[in-house]
Coordinates of C-alpha atoms and ligand atoms in Angstrom, one line a residue:
X5 CA 0.0 0.0 0.0
X6 CA 1.6 3.3 -1.1
X7 CA 1.1 6.8 0.2
X8 CA -0.2 8.7 -2.9
X9 CA 1.1 12.3 -3.4
X10 CA -0.5 14.4 -6.1
X11 CA 1.5 16.5 -8.6
X12 CA 0.8 18.5 -11.7
X13 CA 2.8 18.7 -14.9
X14 CA 1.9 21.3 -17.6
X15 CA 3.2 21.6 -21.2
X16 CA 2.6 24.6 -23.4
X17 CA 2.7 23.6 -27.1
X18 CA 2.1 25.0 -30.6
X19 CA 2.2 23.2 -34.0
X20 CA 5.9 22.8 -34.0
X21 CA 7.4 23.5 -30.6
X22 CA 7.0 22.5 -26.9
X23 CA 8.0 24.7 -23.9
X24 CA 10.2 23.0 -21.4
X25 CA 11.9 24.4 -18.3
X26 CA 15.3 23.6 -17.0
X27 CA 14.8 22.9 -13.3
X28 CA 17.2 25.1 -11.3
X29 CA 16.8 23.5 -7.8
X30 CA 15.2 20.7 -5.8
X31 CA 13.8 17.4 -7.2
X32 CA 14.8 16.9 -10.8
X33 CA 17.4 19.7 -10.8
X34 CA 19.2 20.2 -14.1
X35 CA 16.5 18.2 -16.0
X36 CA 14.2 19.7 -18.7
X37 CA 10.6 19.1 -17.9
X38 CA 7.1 20.6 -18.0
X39 CA 6.0 23.0 -15.3
X40 CA 4.4 21.7 -12.2
X41 CA 4.7 20.6 -8.6
X42 CA 2.8 19.4 -5.5
X43 CA -0.9 19.9 -5.1
X44 CA -1.4 21.7 -1.8
X45 CA -4.0 20.6 0.7
X46 CA -6.3 23.6 0.1
X47 CA -6.4 23.6 -3.7
X48 CA -7.8 21.7 -6.6
X49 CA -5.6 19.9 -9.1
X50 CA -6.5 22.4 -11.8
X51 CA -5.8 25.3 -9.5
X52 CA -2.4 23.8 -8.6
X53 CA -1.5 23.3 -12.3
X54 CA -2.3 27.0 -13.0
X55 CA -0.5 28.2 -9.9
X56 CA 2.7 26.2 -10.6
X57 CA 2.8 27.3 -14.3
X58 CA 2.5 31.0 -13.2
X59 CA 5.1 30.6 -10.4
X60 CA 7.6 28.7 -12.5
X61 CA 7.5 30.6 -15.9
X62 CA 5.1 33.6 -15.4
X63 CA 2.5 32.4 -17.9
X64 CA -1.2 32.2 -17.2
X65 CA -3.7 29.9 -18.9
X66 CA -7.5 30.2 -18.8
X67 CA -8.7 27.1 -17.0
X68 CA -10.9 26.2 -20.0
X69 CA -7.8 26.0 -22.2
X70 CA -5.9 23.6 -19.9
X71 CA -6.5 20.0 -21.1
X72 CA -5.8 16.9 -18.9
X73 CA -4.0 14.7 -21.4
X74 CA -2.4 12.0 -19.2
X75 CA -1.8 10.4 -15.9
X76 CA 1.6 9.1 -14.7
X77 CA 2.4 7.1 -11.6
X78 CA 6.0 6.7 -10.2
X79 CA 7.1 4.3 -7.5
X80 CA 10.6 3.8 -6.2
X81 CA 12.1 0.6 -4.7
X82 CA 12.1 0.9 -0.9
X83 CA 10.0 4.1 -0.8
X84 CA 6.4 4.2 0.5
X85 CA 5.3 7.1 -1.8
X86 CA 3.5 6.9 -5.1
X87 CA 3.9 10.0 -7.2
X88 CA 0.5 10.6 -8.9
X89 CA 1.2 13.1 -11.7
X90 CA -1.6 14.7 -13.6
X91 CA -0.4 15.9 -17.0
X92 CA -1.9 18.9 -18.8
X93 CA -1.4 20.7 -22.1
X94 CA -2.3 24.1 -23.4
X95 CA -1.9 25.9 -26.7
X96 CA -3.5 29.2 -25.7
X97 CA -1.8 31.2 -22.9
X98 CA -1.0 34.8 -21.8
X99 CA 2.4 36.2 -21.0
X100 CA 5.9 35.6 -22.1
X101 CA 7.7 32.5 -20.6
X102 CA 10.2 34.1 -18.3
X103 CA 13.0 32.6 -16.1
X104 CA 12.2 32.3 -12.4
X105 CA 14.1 31.0 -9.3
X106 CA 12.9 27.5 -10.2
X107 CA 12.9 27.2 -14.0
X108 CA 14.5 28.5 -17.1
X109 CA 12.1 28.1 -20.0
X110 CA 12.9 27.4 -23.6
X111 CA 10.9 26.4 -26.7
X112 CA 12.1 23.2 -28.4
X113 CA 11.1 21.9 -31.9
X114 CA 9.4 18.5 -31.6
X115 CA 12.4 17.0 -33.5
X116 CA 14.9 18.3 -30.9
X117 CA 13.5 17.4 -27.5
X118 CA 16.5 16.9 -25.2
X119 CA 15.6 13.5 -23.8
X120 CA 19.2 12.8 -22.7
X121 CA 18.7 15.6 -20.1
X122 CA 15.2 14.7 -19.0
X123 CA 13.6 12.0 -16.7
X124 CA 14.3 8.6 -18.3
X125 CA 10.6 7.9 -18.5
X126 CA 9.9 11.0 -20.7
X127 CA 11.2 9.4 -23.9
X128 CA 8.7 6.6 -23.4
X129 CA 5.5 8.6 -22.9
X130 CA 6.2 11.8 -24.8
X131 CA 5.3 10.2 -28.1
X132 CA 1.7 9.7 -26.9
X133 CA 1.5 13.4 -26.0
X134 CA 3.1 14.5 -29.2
X135 CA 0.6 12.5 -31.3
X136 CA -2.2 14.0 -29.2
X137 CA -3.1 10.7 -27.6
X138 CA -4.3 10.4 -24.0
X139 CA -2.2 8.1 -21.9
X140 CA -1.6 6.3 -18.6
X141 CA 2.0 5.4 -17.7
X142 CA 3.3 3.5 -14.6
X143 CA 7.0 3.5 -13.9
X144 CA 8.8 1.7 -11.1
X145 CA 12.3 3.1 -10.5
X146 CA 15.4 1.9 -8.6
X147 CA 16.8 5.2 -7.4
X148 CA 16.0 8.1 -9.8
X149 CA 17.9 6.9 -12.9
X150 CA 16.9 3.3 -13.5
X151 CA 13.5 2.2 -14.6
X152 CA 13.0 -1.4 -13.4
X153 CA 9.6 -1.9 -15.1
X154 CA 6.9 0.2 -16.8
X155 CA 3.7 0.2 -18.7
X156 CA 2.1 2.9 -20.9
X157 CA -1.3 2.7 -22.5
X158 CA -3.4 4.9 -24.6
X159 CA -6.7 6.0 -23.0
X160 CA -10.1 6.7 -24.7
X161 CA -11.0 9.4 -22.3
X162 CA -9.5 10.9 -19.1
X163 CA -13.0 11.1 -17.5
X164 CA -13.6 7.4 -18.1
X165 CA -10.1 6.6 -16.7
X166 CA -10.7 8.5 -13.4
X167 CA -14.3 7.2 -13.2
X168 CA -13.1 3.5 -13.6
X169 CA -10.2 4.1 -11.2
X170 CA -12.5 5.1 -8.3
X171 CA -14.8 2.1 -8.8
Ligands
LIG245 N1 9.9 10.9 -13.6 C1 9.3 12.0 -13.9 N2 8.9 12.2 -15.2 C2 8.3 13.4 -15.5 N3 8.0 14.4 -14.6 C3 8.3 14.1 -13.4 C4 8.9 13.0 -13.0 N4 9.1 13.0 -11.6 C5 8.6 14.2 -11.2 O1 8.5 14.7 -10.1 N5 8.1 14.9 -12.3 C6 7.4 16.2 -12.3 C7 6.2 16.3 -11.5 C8 6.2 17.7 -11.0 O2 5.7 18.5 -12.1 C9 7.7 18.0 -10.8 C10 8.1 17.8 -9.4 O3 7.6 18.7 -8.5 P1 8.4 19.5 -7.4 O4 9.3 20.4 -8.1 O5 9.0 18.5 -6.5 O6 7.2 20.2 -6.7 P2 7.2 21.7 -6.1 O7 5.9 21.8 -5.4 O8 7.4 22.7 -7.2 O9 8.4 21.6 -5.1 P3 9.1 22.7 -4.3 O10 10.4 22.9 -4.9 O11 8.3 24.0 -4.3 O12 9.2 22.1 -2.9 O13 8.3 17.1 -11.7

């Protein structure tokens, strides 16, 4: 039985590029990733996603333009925590992505995503996101560099996925 901790992860995209941020401190330092973090006790997942995006790269997204596109679960050998990461994407946003204390943002063409400097799982599930498919990925790590086993599947609908999950 794991202790589930909720996180958000937001990607801004256009037809050719995706915005990633280089993490400047803390968990995942020096890795490129989307923008996100822990969901606080007093906020909804959507509110947390919007807050983290603003805090980390100074961009705001209207909540109607933030689409839940995937669900990721990470477990680690010998650790009681399950990281439950809700993945979002937006193509419409306000503001210019700007460096903050936590993240340094940069647009990458889809053909030049720096997977060698990202979490090892990203190269496995990014193709679903880039093909606009909904997805559920589960990864079990030894430490933070080695994936011991994983499964990724395409989903029909996020609503159905969460509905079925709570049955
Ligand atoms: N393996 C993997 N692949 C892709 N994305 C992630 C991981 N592990 C992760 O943690 N993440 C994502 C999930 C979150 O968006 C961040 C981690 O959030 P974190 O920076 O720890 O949370 P904050 O609330 O911002 O933390 P503080 O620095 O404020 O304490 O990475």
